[in-house]
Rosetta silent file (secondary structure, phi, psi, omega in degrees, C-alpha in Angstrom):
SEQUENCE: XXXXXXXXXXXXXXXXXXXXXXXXXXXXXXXXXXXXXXXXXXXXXXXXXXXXXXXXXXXXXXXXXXXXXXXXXXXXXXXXXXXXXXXXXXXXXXXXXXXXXXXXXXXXXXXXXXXXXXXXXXXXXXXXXXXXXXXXXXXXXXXXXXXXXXXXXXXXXXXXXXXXXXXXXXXXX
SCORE:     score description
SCORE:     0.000 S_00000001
   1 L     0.000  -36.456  176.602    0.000    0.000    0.000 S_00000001
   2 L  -134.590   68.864  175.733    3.128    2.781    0.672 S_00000001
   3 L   -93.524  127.332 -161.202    5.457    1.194   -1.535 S_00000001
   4 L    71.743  127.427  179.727    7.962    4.185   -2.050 S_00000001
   5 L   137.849  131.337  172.043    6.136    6.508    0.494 S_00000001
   6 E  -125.624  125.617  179.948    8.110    7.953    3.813 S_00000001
   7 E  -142.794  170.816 -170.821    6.506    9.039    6.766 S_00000001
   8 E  -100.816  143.577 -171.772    7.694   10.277    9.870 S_00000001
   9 E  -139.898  122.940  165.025    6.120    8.870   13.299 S_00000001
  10 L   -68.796  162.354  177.028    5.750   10.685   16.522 S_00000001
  11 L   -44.306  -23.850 -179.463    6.616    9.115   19.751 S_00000001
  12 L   -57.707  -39.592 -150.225    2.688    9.121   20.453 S_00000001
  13 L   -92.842  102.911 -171.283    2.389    6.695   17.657 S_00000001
  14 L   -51.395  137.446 -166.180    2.154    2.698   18.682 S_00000001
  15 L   -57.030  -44.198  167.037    4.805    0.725   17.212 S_00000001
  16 L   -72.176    9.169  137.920    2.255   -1.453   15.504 S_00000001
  17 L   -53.765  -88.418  168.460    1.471    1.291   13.232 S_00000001
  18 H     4.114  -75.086 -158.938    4.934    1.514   12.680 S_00000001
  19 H   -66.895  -22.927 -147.941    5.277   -1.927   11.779 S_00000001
  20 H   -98.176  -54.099 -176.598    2.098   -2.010    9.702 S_00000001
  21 H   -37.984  -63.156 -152.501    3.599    1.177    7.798 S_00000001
  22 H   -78.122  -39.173  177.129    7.212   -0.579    6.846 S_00000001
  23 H   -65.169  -17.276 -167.474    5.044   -4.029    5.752 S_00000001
  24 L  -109.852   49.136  176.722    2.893   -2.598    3.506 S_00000001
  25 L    88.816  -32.106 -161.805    6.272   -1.019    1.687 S_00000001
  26 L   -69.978  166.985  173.015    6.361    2.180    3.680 S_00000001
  27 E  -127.145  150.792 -168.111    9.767    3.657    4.615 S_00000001
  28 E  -110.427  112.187  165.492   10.365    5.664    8.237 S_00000001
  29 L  -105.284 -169.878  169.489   12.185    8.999    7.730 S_00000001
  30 L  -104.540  157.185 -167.717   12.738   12.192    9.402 S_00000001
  31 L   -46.928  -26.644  179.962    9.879   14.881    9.455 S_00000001
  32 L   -67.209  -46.129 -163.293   11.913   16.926    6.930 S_00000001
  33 L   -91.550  -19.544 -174.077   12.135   14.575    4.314 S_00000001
  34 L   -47.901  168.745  151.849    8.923   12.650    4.791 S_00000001
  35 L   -87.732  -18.753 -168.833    5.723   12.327    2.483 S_00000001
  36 E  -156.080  144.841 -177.338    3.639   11.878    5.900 S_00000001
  37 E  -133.148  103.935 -163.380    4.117   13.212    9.047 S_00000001
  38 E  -123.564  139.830  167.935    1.615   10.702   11.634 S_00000001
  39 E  -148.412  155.328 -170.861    1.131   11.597   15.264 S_00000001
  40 L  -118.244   25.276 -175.540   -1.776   10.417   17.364 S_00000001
  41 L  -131.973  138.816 -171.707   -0.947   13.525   19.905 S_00000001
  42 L  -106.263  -24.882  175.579   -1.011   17.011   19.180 S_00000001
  43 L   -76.272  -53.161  157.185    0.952   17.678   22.959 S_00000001
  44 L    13.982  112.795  164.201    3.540   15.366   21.905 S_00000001
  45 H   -52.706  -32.261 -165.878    6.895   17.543   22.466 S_00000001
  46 H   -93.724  -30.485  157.556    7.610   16.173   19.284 S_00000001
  47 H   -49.940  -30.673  177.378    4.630   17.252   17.379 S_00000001
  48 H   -65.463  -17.524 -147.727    4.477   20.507   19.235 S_00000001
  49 H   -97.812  -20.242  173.454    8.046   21.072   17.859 S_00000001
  50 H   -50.066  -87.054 -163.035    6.415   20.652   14.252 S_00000001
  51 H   -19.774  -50.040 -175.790    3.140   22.734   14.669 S_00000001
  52 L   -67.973   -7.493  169.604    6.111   25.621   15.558 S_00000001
  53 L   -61.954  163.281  160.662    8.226   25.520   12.187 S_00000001
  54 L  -113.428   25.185  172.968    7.618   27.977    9.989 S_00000001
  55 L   -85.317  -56.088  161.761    7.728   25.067    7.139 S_00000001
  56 H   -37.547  -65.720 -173.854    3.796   24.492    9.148 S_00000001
  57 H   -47.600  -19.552 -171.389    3.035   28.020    9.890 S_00000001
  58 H  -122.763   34.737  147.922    3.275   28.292    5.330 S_00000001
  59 L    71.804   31.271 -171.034    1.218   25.367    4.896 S_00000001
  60 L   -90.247  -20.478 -177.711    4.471   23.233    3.701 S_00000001
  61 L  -146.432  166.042 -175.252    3.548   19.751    6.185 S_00000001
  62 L  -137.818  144.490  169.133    0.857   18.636    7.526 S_00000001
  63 E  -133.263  154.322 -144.691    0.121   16.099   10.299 S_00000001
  64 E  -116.386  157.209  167.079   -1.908   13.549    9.914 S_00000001
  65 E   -64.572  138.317 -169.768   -3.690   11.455   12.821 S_00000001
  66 L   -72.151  -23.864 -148.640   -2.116    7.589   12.963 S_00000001
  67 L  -102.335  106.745 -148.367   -5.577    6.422   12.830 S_00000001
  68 L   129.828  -69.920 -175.569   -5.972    6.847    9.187 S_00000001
  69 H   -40.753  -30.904 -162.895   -3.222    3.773    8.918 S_00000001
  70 H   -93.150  -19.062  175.625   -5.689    1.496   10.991 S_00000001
  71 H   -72.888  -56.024 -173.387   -9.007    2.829    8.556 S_00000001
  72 H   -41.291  -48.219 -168.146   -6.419    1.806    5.694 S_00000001
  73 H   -91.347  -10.919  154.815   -5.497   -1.588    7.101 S_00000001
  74 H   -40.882  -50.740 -164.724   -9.333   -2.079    8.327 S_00000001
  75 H   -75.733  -45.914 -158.376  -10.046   -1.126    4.532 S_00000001
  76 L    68.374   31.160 -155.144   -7.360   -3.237    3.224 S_00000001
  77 L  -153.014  165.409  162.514   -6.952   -0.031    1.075 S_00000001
  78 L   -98.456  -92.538 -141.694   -5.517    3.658    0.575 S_00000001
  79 L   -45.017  -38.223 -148.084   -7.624    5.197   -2.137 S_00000001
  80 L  -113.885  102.584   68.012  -11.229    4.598    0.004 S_00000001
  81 L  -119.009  129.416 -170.106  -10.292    5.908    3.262 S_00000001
  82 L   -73.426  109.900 -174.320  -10.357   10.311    2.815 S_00000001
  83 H   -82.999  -42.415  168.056   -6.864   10.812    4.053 S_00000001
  84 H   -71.672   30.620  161.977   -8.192   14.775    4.893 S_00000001
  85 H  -101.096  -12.506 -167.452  -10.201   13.420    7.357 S_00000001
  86 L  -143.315   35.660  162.160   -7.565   12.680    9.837 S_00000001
  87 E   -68.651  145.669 -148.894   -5.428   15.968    9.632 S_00000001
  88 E  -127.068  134.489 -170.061   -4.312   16.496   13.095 S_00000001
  89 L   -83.023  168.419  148.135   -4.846   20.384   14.249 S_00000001
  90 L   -86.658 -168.143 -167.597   -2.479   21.546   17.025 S_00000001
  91 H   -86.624  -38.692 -164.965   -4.348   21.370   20.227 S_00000001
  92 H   -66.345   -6.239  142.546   -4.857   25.084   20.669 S_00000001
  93 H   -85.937  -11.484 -153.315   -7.247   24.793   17.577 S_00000001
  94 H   -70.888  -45.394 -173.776   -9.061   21.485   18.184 S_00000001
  95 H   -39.502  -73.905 -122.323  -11.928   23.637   20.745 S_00000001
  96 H   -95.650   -1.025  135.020  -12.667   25.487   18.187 S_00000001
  97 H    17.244 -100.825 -176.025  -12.852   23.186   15.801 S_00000001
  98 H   -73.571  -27.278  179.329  -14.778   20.553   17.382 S_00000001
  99 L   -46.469  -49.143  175.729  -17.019   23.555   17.702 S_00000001
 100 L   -79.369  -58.603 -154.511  -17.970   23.277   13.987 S_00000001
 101 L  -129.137   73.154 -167.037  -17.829   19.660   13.276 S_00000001
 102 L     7.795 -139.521  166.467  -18.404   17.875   16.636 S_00000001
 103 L   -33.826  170.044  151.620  -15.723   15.005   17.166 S_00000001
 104 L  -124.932  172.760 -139.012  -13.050   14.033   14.860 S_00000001
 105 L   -93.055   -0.696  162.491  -13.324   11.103   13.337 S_00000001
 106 L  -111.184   67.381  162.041  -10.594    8.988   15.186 S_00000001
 107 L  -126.666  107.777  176.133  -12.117   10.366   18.567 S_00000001
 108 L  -130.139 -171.468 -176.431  -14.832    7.734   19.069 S_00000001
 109 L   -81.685  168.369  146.625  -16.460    6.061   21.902 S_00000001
 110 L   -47.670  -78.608 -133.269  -14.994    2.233   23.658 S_00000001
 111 L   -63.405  -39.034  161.903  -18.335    1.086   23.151 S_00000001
 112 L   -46.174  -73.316 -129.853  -17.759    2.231   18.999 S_00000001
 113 H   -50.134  -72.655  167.201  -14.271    1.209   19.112 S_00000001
 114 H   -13.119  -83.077 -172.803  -14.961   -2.684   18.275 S_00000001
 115 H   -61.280  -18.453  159.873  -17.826   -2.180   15.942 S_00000001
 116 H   -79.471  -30.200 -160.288  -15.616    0.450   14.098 S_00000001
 117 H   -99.746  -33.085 -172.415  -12.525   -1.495   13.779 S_00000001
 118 L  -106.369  -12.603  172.296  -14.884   -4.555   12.090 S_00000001
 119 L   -92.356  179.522  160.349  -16.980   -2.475    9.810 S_00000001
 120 L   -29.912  113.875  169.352  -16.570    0.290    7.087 S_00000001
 121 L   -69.113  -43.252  175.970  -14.325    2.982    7.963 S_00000001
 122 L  -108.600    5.163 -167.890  -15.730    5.811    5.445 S_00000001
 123 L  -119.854  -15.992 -168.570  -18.770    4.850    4.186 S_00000001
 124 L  -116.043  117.186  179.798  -21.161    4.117    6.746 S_00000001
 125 L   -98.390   31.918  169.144  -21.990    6.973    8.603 S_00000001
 126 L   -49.962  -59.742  159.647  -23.912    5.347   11.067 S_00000001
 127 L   -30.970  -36.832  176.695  -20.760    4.950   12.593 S_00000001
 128 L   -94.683  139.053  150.151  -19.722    8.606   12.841 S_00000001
 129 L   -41.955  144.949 -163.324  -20.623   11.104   15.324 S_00000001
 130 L   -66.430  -42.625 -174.940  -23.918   12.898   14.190 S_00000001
 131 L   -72.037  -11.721  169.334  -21.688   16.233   14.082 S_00000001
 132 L   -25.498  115.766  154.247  -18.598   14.503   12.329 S_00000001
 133 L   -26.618  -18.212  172.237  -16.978   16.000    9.402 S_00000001
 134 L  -133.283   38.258  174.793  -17.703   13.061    7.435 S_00000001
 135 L  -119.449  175.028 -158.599  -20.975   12.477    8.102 S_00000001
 136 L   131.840  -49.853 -175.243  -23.472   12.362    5.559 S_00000001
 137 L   -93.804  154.291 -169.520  -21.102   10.681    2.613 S_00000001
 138 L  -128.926  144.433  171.701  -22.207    7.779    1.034 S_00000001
 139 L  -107.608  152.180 -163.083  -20.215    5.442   -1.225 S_00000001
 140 L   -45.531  -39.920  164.492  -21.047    5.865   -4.580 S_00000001
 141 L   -24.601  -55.520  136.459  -22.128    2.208   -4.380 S_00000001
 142 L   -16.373  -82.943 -168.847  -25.009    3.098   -2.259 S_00000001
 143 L   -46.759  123.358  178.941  -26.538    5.731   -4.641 S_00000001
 144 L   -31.807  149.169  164.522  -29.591    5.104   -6.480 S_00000001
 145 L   -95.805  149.879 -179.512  -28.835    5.310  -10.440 S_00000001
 146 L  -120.285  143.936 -175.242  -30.451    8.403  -12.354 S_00000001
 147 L  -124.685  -12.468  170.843  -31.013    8.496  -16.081 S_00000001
 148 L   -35.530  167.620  179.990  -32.831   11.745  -15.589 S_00000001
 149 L   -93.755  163.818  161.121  -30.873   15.159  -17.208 S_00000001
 150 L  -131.267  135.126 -176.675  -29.122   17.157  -14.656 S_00000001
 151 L  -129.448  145.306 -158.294  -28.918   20.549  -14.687 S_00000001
 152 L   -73.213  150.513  176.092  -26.917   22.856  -12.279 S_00000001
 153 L   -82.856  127.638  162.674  -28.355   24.265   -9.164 S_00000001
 154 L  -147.943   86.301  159.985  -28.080   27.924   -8.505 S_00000001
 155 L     0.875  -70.228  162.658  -29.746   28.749   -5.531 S_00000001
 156 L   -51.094  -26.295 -164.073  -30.511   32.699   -6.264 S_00000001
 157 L   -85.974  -21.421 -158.957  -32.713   31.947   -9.239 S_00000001
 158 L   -99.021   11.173 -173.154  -35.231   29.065   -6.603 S_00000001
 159 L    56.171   21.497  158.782  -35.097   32.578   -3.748 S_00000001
 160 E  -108.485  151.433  170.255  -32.563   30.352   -1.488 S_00000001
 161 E  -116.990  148.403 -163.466  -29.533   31.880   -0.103 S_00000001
 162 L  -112.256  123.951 -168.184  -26.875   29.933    0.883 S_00000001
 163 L  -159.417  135.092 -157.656  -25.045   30.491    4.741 S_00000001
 164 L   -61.610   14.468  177.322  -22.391   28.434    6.971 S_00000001
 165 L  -102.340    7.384  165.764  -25.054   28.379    9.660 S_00000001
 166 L   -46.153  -88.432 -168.288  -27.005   25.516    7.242 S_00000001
 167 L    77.373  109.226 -157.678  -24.668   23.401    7.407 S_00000001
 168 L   -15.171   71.938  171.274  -25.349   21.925    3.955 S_00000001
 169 L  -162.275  149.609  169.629  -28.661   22.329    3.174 S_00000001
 170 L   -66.946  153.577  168.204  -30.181   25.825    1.851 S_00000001
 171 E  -121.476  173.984 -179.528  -32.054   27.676    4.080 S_00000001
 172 E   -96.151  165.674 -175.221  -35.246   29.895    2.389 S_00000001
 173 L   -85.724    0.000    0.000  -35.192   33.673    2.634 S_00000001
């Protein structure tokens, strides 16, 4: 699965990640050089020492939550698990955040934890916190087929206005 691919692993990050990473191809580098930078801590000294570059501060790395590796090996797949699902804020953003899209999507319950780990990782949002960033999506697999024409939506012409307190759905004027 990350044959050619280098990522970097904070200390936070259980060695059987690690190990899962290097089997499936991956290579372990240092945070400069990496392709992936996975931490499952945002307080992590070593992650904190990231968040504080100014290669971060210009939108040059990113860090990703380790829990994306376990929807991948869950998955048995890369492509189907939304890798921008499991960007890892520092912590002095996460309140505000969480504020917008409740949890994040590897913050689950115990009682989840099982029942997450044996099912879908991206597709069922059953699964997902109601306020979750990813809930909502469907895999195309799901969706009904249409033979109907489609034509584009533009709101202003139907009198809806469109406003982030929706939260995807129009609201009427």
């Amino acid at each position: 699965m990350f044959k050619k691919k280098t990522a970097w692993f904070s200390g936070s990050v259980r060695r059987g990640i690690r190990s899962f990473w290097v089997s499936e191809g991956g290579l372990i580098s240092r945070w400069k050089s990496a392709d992936y930078l996975f931490s499952d801590d945002a307080t992590c000294h070593d992650t904190k020492r990231i968040f504080d570059t100014d290669d971060y501060a210009r939108d040059r790395v990113t860090v990703f939550h380790s829990a994306f590796l376990s929807a991948c090996q869950v998955r048995n797949s890369v492509k189907s698990v939304p890798i921008g699902h499991y960007v890892l804020p520092p912590f002095s953003v996460q309140k505000e955040l969480k504020a917008v899209i409740g949890r994040f999507i590897w913050e689950h319950d115990k009682s989840q934890q099982g029942e997450q780990r044996e099912g879908s990782v991206c597709c069922e949002g059953q699964h997902y916190p109601v306020n979750n960033m990813v809930s909502g999506y469907v895999c195309i697999s799901q969706l009904r087929k249409y033979s109907g024409e489609l034509n584009d939506l533009h709101p202003s012409y139907l009198h809806y206005s469109v406003s982030q307190s929706c939260r995807r759905r129009f609201c009427s004027e």
